[in-house]
Short mmCIF file of C-alpha atoms in Angstrom, two decimals:
data_model
loop_
_atom_site.label_atom_id
_atom_site.label_comp_id
_atom_site.label_asym_id
_atom_site.label_seq_id
_atom_site.Cartn_x
_atom_site.Cartn_y
_atom_site.Cartn_z
CA UNK A 1 -22.62 11.43 -90.55
CA UNK A 2 -25.09 9.19 -88.70
CA UNK A 3 -22.56 8.45 -85.92
CA UNK A 4 -20.44 11.63 -86.30
CA UNK A 5 -17.35 9.67 -87.42
CA UNK A 6 -16.90 12.23 -90.19
CA UNK A 7 -16.03 14.84 -87.55
CA UNK A 8 -12.91 13.04 -86.24
CA UNK A 9 -9.62 14.68 -87.25
CA UNK A 10 -6.90 12.61 -88.89
CA UNK A 11 -3.69 11.90 -86.97
CA UNK A 12 -0.15 11.16 -88.04
CA UNK A 13 -0.85 7.46 -87.58
CA UNK A 14 -4.31 7.21 -89.15
CA UNK A 15 -6.48 9.10 -91.61
CA UNK A 16 -10.13 9.56 -90.66
CA UNK A 17 -13.29 9.66 -92.76
CA UNK A 18 -12.85 13.41 -93.07
CA UNK A 19 -9.89 12.82 -95.42
CA UNK A 20 -11.86 10.71 -97.93
CA UNK A 21 -12.35 12.14 -101.41
CA UNK A 22 -16.18 12.31 -101.34
CA UNK A 23 -16.01 14.29 -98.07
CA UNK A 24 -13.68 17.03 -99.33
CA UNK A 25 -16.60 19.37 -100.01
CA UNK A 26 -18.02 19.06 -96.47
CA UNK A 27 -17.64 22.42 -94.74
CA UNK A 28 -18.34 24.31 -91.50
CA UNK A 29 -16.86 21.84 -89.04
CA UNK A 30 -16.11 24.83 -86.81
CA UNK A 31 -19.86 25.54 -86.54
CA UNK A 32 -20.40 22.05 -85.09
CA UNK A 33 -17.58 22.77 -82.64
CA UNK A 34 -19.29 25.97 -81.48
CA UNK A 35 -22.59 24.18 -80.91
CA UNK A 36 -20.92 21.34 -79.01
CA UNK A 37 -18.98 23.78 -76.80
CA UNK A 38 -22.19 25.55 -75.82
CA UNK A 39 -23.92 22.24 -75.07
CA UNK A 40 -21.06 20.97 -72.92
CA UNK A 41 -21.17 24.18 -70.88
CA UNK A 42 -24.92 23.79 -70.29
CA UNK A 43 -25.23 20.01 -69.85
CA UNK A 44 -21.95 18.07 -69.98
CA UNK A 45 -21.84 14.67 -71.67
CA UNK A 46 -25.53 14.65 -72.55
CA UNK A 47 -25.86 15.55 -76.26
CA UNK A 48 -23.85 13.54 -78.77
CA UNK A 49 -22.09 14.99 -81.79
CA UNK A 50 -24.26 12.73 -83.96
CA UNK A 51 -27.38 14.41 -82.56
CA UNK A 52 -25.77 17.81 -83.15
CA UNK A 53 -25.32 16.96 -86.85
CA UNK A 54 -28.88 15.64 -87.22
CA UNK A 55 -30.50 18.58 -85.43
CA UNK A 56 -28.33 21.19 -87.16
CA UNK A 57 -29.16 19.64 -90.53
CA UNK A 58 -32.88 19.77 -89.77
CA UNK A 59 -32.65 23.44 -88.79
CA UNK A 60 -30.50 24.30 -91.81
CA UNK A 61 -33.12 22.71 -94.08
CA UNK A 62 -35.90 24.71 -92.41
CA UNK A 63 -33.92 27.98 -92.53
CA UNK A 64 -33.32 27.36 -96.25
CA UNK A 65 -37.03 27.19 -96.98
CA UNK A 66 -37.44 23.43 -96.68
CA UNK A 67 -39.69 21.42 -94.38
CA UNK A 68 -39.22 21.00 -90.65
CA UNK A 69 -39.84 17.67 -88.99
CA UNK A 70 -39.81 16.04 -85.54
CA UNK A 71 -36.50 14.26 -85.14
CA UNK A 72 -35.70 11.35 -82.80
CA UNK A 73 -32.62 11.88 -80.63
CA UNK A 74 -30.44 9.65 -78.48
CA UNK A 75 -27.72 8.68 -80.99
CA UNK A 76 -24.24 7.77 -79.79
CA UNK A 77 -20.98 8.83 -81.40
CA UNK A 78 -19.06 6.11 -83.23
CA UNK A 79 -15.82 4.69 -81.87
CA UNK A 80 -14.00 4.35 -85.21
CA UNK A 81 -13.24 6.64 -88.15
CA UNK A 82 -11.26 5.15 -91.02
CA UNK A 83 -10.72 6.73 -94.42
CA UNK A 84 -11.03 3.31 -96.08
CA UNK A 85 -14.55 2.79 -94.71
CA UNK A 86 -16.02 5.63 -96.78
CA UNK A 87 -18.04 4.09 -99.60
CA UNK A 88 -20.53 6.40 -101.28
CA UNK A 89 -22.16 6.28 -104.72
CA UNK A 90 -19.97 8.11 -107.22
CA UNK A 91 -21.17 10.95 -109.45
CA UNK A 92 -20.96 8.80 -112.60
CA UNK A 93 -22.66 5.68 -111.16
CA UNK A 94 -25.81 4.50 -112.93
CA UNK A 95 -29.08 4.79 -111.03
CA UNK A 96 -29.67 1.05 -110.89
CA UNK A 97 -26.20 0.35 -109.47
CA UNK A 98 -26.51 3.09 -106.85
CA UNK A 99 -29.80 1.70 -105.64
CA UNK A 100 -28.69 -1.95 -105.60
CA UNK A 101 -25.34 -1.33 -103.89
CA UNK A 102 -26.03 1.51 -101.47
CA UNK A 103 -29.68 2.30 -100.80
CA UNK A 104 -31.53 -1.01 -100.90
CA UNK A 105 -29.10 -2.77 -98.50
CA UNK A 106 -29.86 -0.03 -95.96
CA UNK A 107 -33.60 -0.56 -96.27
CA UNK A 108 -34.42 2.39 -98.54
CA UNK A 109 -36.92 2.28 -101.39
CA UNK A 110 -36.23 3.62 -104.86
CA UNK A 111 -38.51 6.60 -104.17
CA UNK A 112 -36.53 7.37 -101.00
CA UNK A 113 -33.28 7.32 -102.98
CA UNK A 114 -34.67 9.85 -105.46
CA UNK A 115 -35.87 11.94 -102.52
CA UNK A 116 -32.53 11.93 -100.68
CA UNK A 117 -30.61 12.86 -103.83
CA UNK A 118 -32.94 15.84 -103.94
CA UNK A 119 -30.77 17.26 -101.14
CA UNK A 120 -28.56 18.41 -104.04
CA UNK A 121 -30.99 21.31 -104.29
CA UNK A 122 -28.36 23.06 -102.14
CA UNK A 123 -24.62 22.48 -101.99
CA UNK A 124 -21.70 22.29 -104.36
CA UNK A 125 -19.37 19.74 -105.86
CA UNK A 126 -15.80 20.04 -107.05
CA UNK A 127 -15.07 20.14 -110.75
CA UNK A 128 -12.95 16.99 -110.54
CA UNK A 129 -16.04 15.00 -109.53
CA UNK A 130 -18.12 15.88 -112.60
CA UNK A 131 -15.53 16.92 -115.19
CA UNK A 132 -14.94 13.37 -116.42
CA UNK A 133 -13.30 13.36 -119.85
CA UNK A 134 -13.42 17.13 -120.09
CA UNK A 135 -16.12 16.94 -122.74
CA UNK A 136 -19.71 17.77 -121.74
CA UNK A 137 -22.63 15.40 -122.04
CA UNK A 138 -23.98 15.99 -125.56
CA UNK A 139 -27.53 16.12 -124.15
CA UNK A 140 -26.64 18.82 -121.58
CA UNK A 141 -28.18 22.27 -121.90
CA UNK A 142 -25.63 24.31 -123.94
CA UNK A 143 -25.83 27.31 -121.61
CA UNK A 144 -25.00 25.15 -118.58
CA UNK A 145 -22.17 23.43 -120.47
CA UNK A 146 -20.59 26.82 -121.18
CA UNK A 147 -20.89 27.90 -117.54
CA UNK A 148 -19.29 24.71 -116.25
CA UNK A 149 -16.48 24.92 -118.84
CA UNK A 150 -15.53 28.37 -117.58
CA UNK A 151 -15.78 27.23 -113.95
CA UNK A 152 -13.60 24.17 -114.43
CA UNK A 153 -10.91 26.14 -116.27
CA UNK A 154 -9.97 27.90 -113.02
CA UNK A 155 -7.21 26.50 -110.83
CA UNK A 156 -7.42 24.82 -107.40
CA UNK A 157 -10.23 22.44 -108.35
CA UNK A 158 -13.13 24.92 -108.06
CA UNK A 159 -16.70 24.10 -107.08
CA UNK A 160 -20.04 24.52 -108.84
CA UNK A 161 -23.58 24.57 -107.49
CA UNK A 162 -25.55 21.38 -108.09
CA UNK A 163 -28.72 23.45 -108.54
CA UNK A 164 -27.86 26.30 -110.85
CA UNK A 165 -31.25 28.00 -110.38
CA UNK A 166 -32.08 28.45 -106.64
CA UNK A 167 -28.73 27.43 -105.19
CA UNK A 168 -29.49 28.38 -101.57
CA UNK A 169 -33.12 27.26 -101.30
CA UNK A 170 -34.46 23.80 -100.44
CA UNK A 171 -37.19 23.42 -103.04
CA UNK A 172 -38.12 21.40 -106.12
CA UNK A 173 -36.06 23.52 -108.52
CA UNK A 174 -33.44 20.74 -108.58
CA UNK A 175 -35.95 18.32 -110.13
CA UNK A 176 -37.18 20.93 -112.62
CA UNK A 177 -33.60 21.51 -113.72
CA UNK A 178 -33.18 17.79 -114.36
CA UNK A 179 -36.24 17.73 -116.64
CA UNK A 180 -34.55 20.32 -118.92
CA UNK A 181 -31.11 18.64 -119.06
CA UNK A 182 -29.43 20.89 -116.50
CA UNK A 183 -28.11 18.27 -114.07
CA UNK A 184 -24.47 18.87 -113.09
CA UNK A 185 -23.61 15.32 -112.01
CA UNK A 186 -24.31 12.32 -114.20
CA UNK A 187 -26.10 10.36 -111.44
CA UNK A 188 -28.46 13.30 -110.89
CA UNK A 189 -29.29 13.78 -114.56
CA UNK A 190 -29.94 10.06 -115.05
CA UNK A 191 -32.68 10.21 -112.42
CA UNK A 192 -34.75 12.05 -115.03
CA UNK A 193 -33.90 9.67 -117.89
CA UNK A 194 -33.90 6.25 -116.21
CA UNK A 195 -37.30 4.55 -116.75
CA UNK A 196 -37.46 3.43 -113.11
CA UNK A 197 -37.13 6.95 -111.68
CA UNK A 198 -38.16 9.45 -114.38
CA UNK A 199 -41.80 9.53 -113.23
CA UNK A 200 -40.71 10.25 -109.65
CA UNK A 201 -38.58 13.18 -110.78
CA UNK A 202 -41.46 14.58 -112.82
CA UNK A 203 -43.83 14.18 -109.87
CA UNK A 204 -41.53 16.07 -107.47
CA UNK A 205 -40.98 18.77 -110.11
CA UNK A 206 -44.75 19.37 -110.20
CA UNK A 207 -45.60 19.02 -106.50
CA UNK A 208 -43.70 20.95 -103.84
CA UNK A 209 -45.79 19.48 -101.02
CA UNK A 210 -45.13 15.91 -102.15
CA UNK A 211 -41.38 16.49 -102.08
CA UNK A 212 -41.43 18.19 -98.68
CA UNK A 213 -43.36 15.34 -97.10
CA UNK A 214 -41.16 12.65 -98.66
CA UNK A 215 -37.95 14.49 -97.85
CA UNK A 216 -38.79 14.87 -94.15
CA UNK A 217 -39.65 11.18 -93.80
CA UNK A 218 -36.51 10.06 -95.65
CA UNK A 219 -34.25 12.27 -93.53
CA UNK A 220 -35.69 10.86 -90.30
CA UNK A 221 -35.16 7.34 -91.61
CA UNK A 222 -31.57 8.01 -92.66
CA UNK A 223 -30.80 9.62 -89.33
CA UNK A 224 -31.86 6.43 -87.57
CA UNK A 225 -29.11 4.32 -89.17
CA UNK A 226 -26.92 3.98 -86.10
CA UNK A 227 -24.57 1.20 -85.08
CA UNK A 228 -24.17 -0.64 -81.80
CA UNK A 229 -22.30 0.91 -78.91
CA UNK A 230 -20.68 4.30 -78.85
CA UNK A 231 -20.12 7.28 -76.57
CA UNK A 232 -21.00 10.92 -76.06
CA UNK A 233 -17.83 12.77 -76.99
CA UNK A 234 -16.58 15.75 -75.06
CA UNK A 235 -15.07 17.11 -78.29
CA UNK A 236 -16.44 16.20 -81.70
CA UNK A 237 -12.96 16.09 -83.24
CA UNK A 238 -11.43 13.42 -80.97
CA UNK A 239 -12.56 10.27 -79.20
CA UNK A 240 -12.93 10.34 -75.43
CA UNK A 241 -9.83 9.17 -73.50
CA UNK A 242 -9.75 5.45 -72.80
CA UNK A 243 -10.21 4.26 -69.23
CA UNK A 244 -7.21 2.25 -67.89
CA UNK A 245 -9.49 0.49 -65.41
CA UNK A 246 -11.78 -1.03 -68.02
CA UNK A 247 -8.96 -2.26 -70.22
CA UNK A 248 -9.44 0.28 -72.98
CA UNK A 249 -13.23 0.53 -73.03
CA UNK A 250 -14.56 4.02 -72.72
CA UNK A 251 -16.61 4.64 -69.60
CA UNK A 252 -20.17 5.91 -69.89
CA UNK A 253 -20.61 9.64 -69.34
CA UNK A 254 -20.97 10.59 -65.69
CA UNK A 255 -22.89 13.70 -64.71
CA UNK A 256 -21.13 16.00 -62.27
CA UNK A 257 -24.32 16.79 -60.38
CA UNK A 258 -27.82 15.34 -60.15
CA UNK A 259 -29.73 16.46 -63.17
CA UNK A 260 -33.02 15.83 -64.76
CA UNK A 261 -32.68 12.93 -67.23
CA UNK A 262 -32.56 13.99 -70.88
CA UNK A 263 -35.61 13.62 -73.06
CA UNK A 264 -34.75 10.95 -75.59
CA UNK A 265 -37.16 10.53 -78.43
CA UNK A 266 -37.47 6.94 -79.65
CA UNK A 267 -36.80 5.85 -83.16
CA UNK A 268 -39.83 5.76 -85.47
CA UNK A 269 -42.14 2.88 -84.67
CA UNK A 270 -40.88 2.36 -81.15
CA UNK A 271 -43.18 3.86 -78.51
CA UNK A 272 -41.47 5.58 -75.63
CA UNK A 273 -42.30 4.10 -72.20
CA UNK A 274 -43.78 6.59 -69.74
CA UNK A 275 -41.43 8.14 -67.21
CA UNK A 276 -42.71 7.66 -63.67
CA UNK A 277 -41.26 9.90 -61.01
CA UNK A 278 -42.09 9.65 -57.31
CA UNK A 279 -44.03 12.55 -55.93
CA UNK A 280 -43.59 14.12 -52.53
CA UNK A 281 -46.91 14.12 -50.66
CA UNK A 282 -48.24 17.64 -50.21
CA UNK A 283 -50.55 18.35 -47.25
CA UNK A 284 -53.99 19.21 -48.46
CA UNK A 285 -55.30 22.69 -47.75
CA UNK A 286 -58.80 21.97 -48.89
CA UNK A 287 -61.62 22.04 -46.36
CA UNK A 288 -63.63 18.90 -45.89
CA UNK A 289 -66.82 18.86 -47.86
CA UNK A 290 -69.91 18.58 -45.63
CA UNK A 291 -72.89 17.07 -47.32
CA UNK A 292 -76.07 19.20 -47.09
CA UNK A 293 -78.00 16.01 -46.47
CA UNK A 294 -76.70 14.29 -43.36
CA UNK A 295 -77.10 10.56 -43.21
CA UNK A 296 -80.30 9.26 -41.60
CA UNK A 297 -79.97 8.45 -37.90
CA UNK A 298 -82.06 5.70 -36.43
CA UNK A 299 -84.23 7.26 -33.68
CA UNK A 300 -83.61 6.05 -30.16
CA UNK A 301 -86.52 4.66 -28.09
CA UNK A 302 -87.85 7.10 -25.49
CA UNK A 303 -86.48 6.75 -21.96
CA UNK A 304 -89.29 6.27 -19.43
CA UNK A 305 -88.60 7.61 -15.95
CA UNK A 306 -91.05 7.39 -12.97
CA UNK A 307 -92.73 10.65 -12.21
CA UNK A 308 -93.35 12.07 -8.72
CA UNK A 309 -97.02 12.52 -7.75
CA UNK A 310 -98.24 15.87 -8.89
CA UNK A 311 -99.07 18.36 -6.16
CA UNK A 312 -101.96 20.56 -6.98
CA UNK A 313 -101.49 24.11 -5.92
CA UNK A 314 -103.86 26.96 -6.23
CA UNK A 315 -102.64 29.70 -8.45
CA UNK A 316 -101.44 32.83 -6.69
CA UNK A 317 -103.95 35.67 -6.43
CA UNK A 318 -103.77 38.27 -9.15
CA UNK A 319 -103.53 41.92 -8.19
CA UNK A 320 -105.34 44.83 -9.65
CA UNK A 321 -109.01 44.06 -8.82
CA UNK A 322 -111.50 42.05 -6.87
CA UNK A 323 -112.33 39.77 -9.74
CA UNK A 324 -111.63 36.09 -9.14
CA UNK A 325 -110.91 36.73 -5.44
CA UNK A 326 -112.73 34.10 -3.36
CA UNK A 327 -114.95 35.16 -0.48
CA UNK A 328 -113.66 34.65 3.02
CA UNK A 329 -115.83 33.22 5.76
CA UNK A 330 -115.39 31.21 8.82
CA UNK A 331 -115.66 27.92 7.01
CA UNK A 332 -112.79 28.41 4.63
CA UNK A 333 -110.39 30.08 6.97
CA UNK A 334 -107.31 27.87 7.29
CA UNK A 335 -105.96 27.09 10.71
CA UNK A 336 -102.51 26.54 9.31
CA UNK A 337 -99.61 28.28 10.95
CA UNK A 338 -98.93 31.67 9.43
CA UNK A 339 -102.63 32.37 8.80
CA UNK A 340 -104.21 34.29 11.68
CA UNK A 341 -107.85 34.11 12.50
CA UNK A 342 -109.98 37.19 12.25
CA UNK A 343 -111.01 38.87 15.43
CA UNK A 344 -114.64 38.74 16.30
CA UNK A 345 -116.42 41.88 15.71
CA UNK A 346 -119.53 43.37 14.55
CA UNK A 347 -121.30 41.73 11.81
CA UNK A 348 -119.47 38.37 12.16
#
């Protein structure tokens, strides 16, 4: 499901991955269609079907009581889907073979394989995948063996829950069931008996937090296994139409109107470069700040101008009394025009 090739419908000329035997129990393809339809109406050709699967899986895990985790996006949908390319570990495969052939070549550790198989805490499998010879494992819990015998006796290849205890909850009950011989599939039960993995199963059975942390990290890592090239499909069930101009290559998605670029989270370990967008200058409305201490100004030298000779003038006489009034006699009487002499009279 990492590149959504499992979502492609088969045609009369070619069978897709959806038709492979191990994928016959995959359900709710119509739910993926509903999500994709809503996304195409909101932002055409932006969110791939592969991202829809990864994000829907994360939310389904959280809604089922499991952990939630930040998930990188930006996957592209694969350009091929062939029934013969499906190669998954079978239900009767030994643990060592499953790890050597399927998990280690993809870069997974043995602990991560045990963690990812813990996804069997929810889900079902068809009776034909675990019925085998028709005889139960002699070490299987007798009560479980009786339940599975009744289930498998029904027609139309019925299904059985892989976790018979809390079938709809993502928890560590799956590992606890394995420790008491209640594994439905052989590969699951052998996780608890194989010397290389038994301690891991016991550890997850005891520690819910340890499983939740490991499961989130393993799911992010598995969701990053993407190939080269691809497209963003308009419909998750069919490939995009080929372009006659490019000789059969599918053109990149073209937005119908200018839109804000999608936020693409990088794969783990690859830092995302910062997005720099030009800004439109906005006129400032702030008032200039005036310092309370103006800068020192160098004083100018004084300007010297020639002064006119001072003319001494007697102050005008004050009214209201005879004090400070000078005596008048013939010697200090001015002969200037405008000042009349006193007439001679008595006593002069």
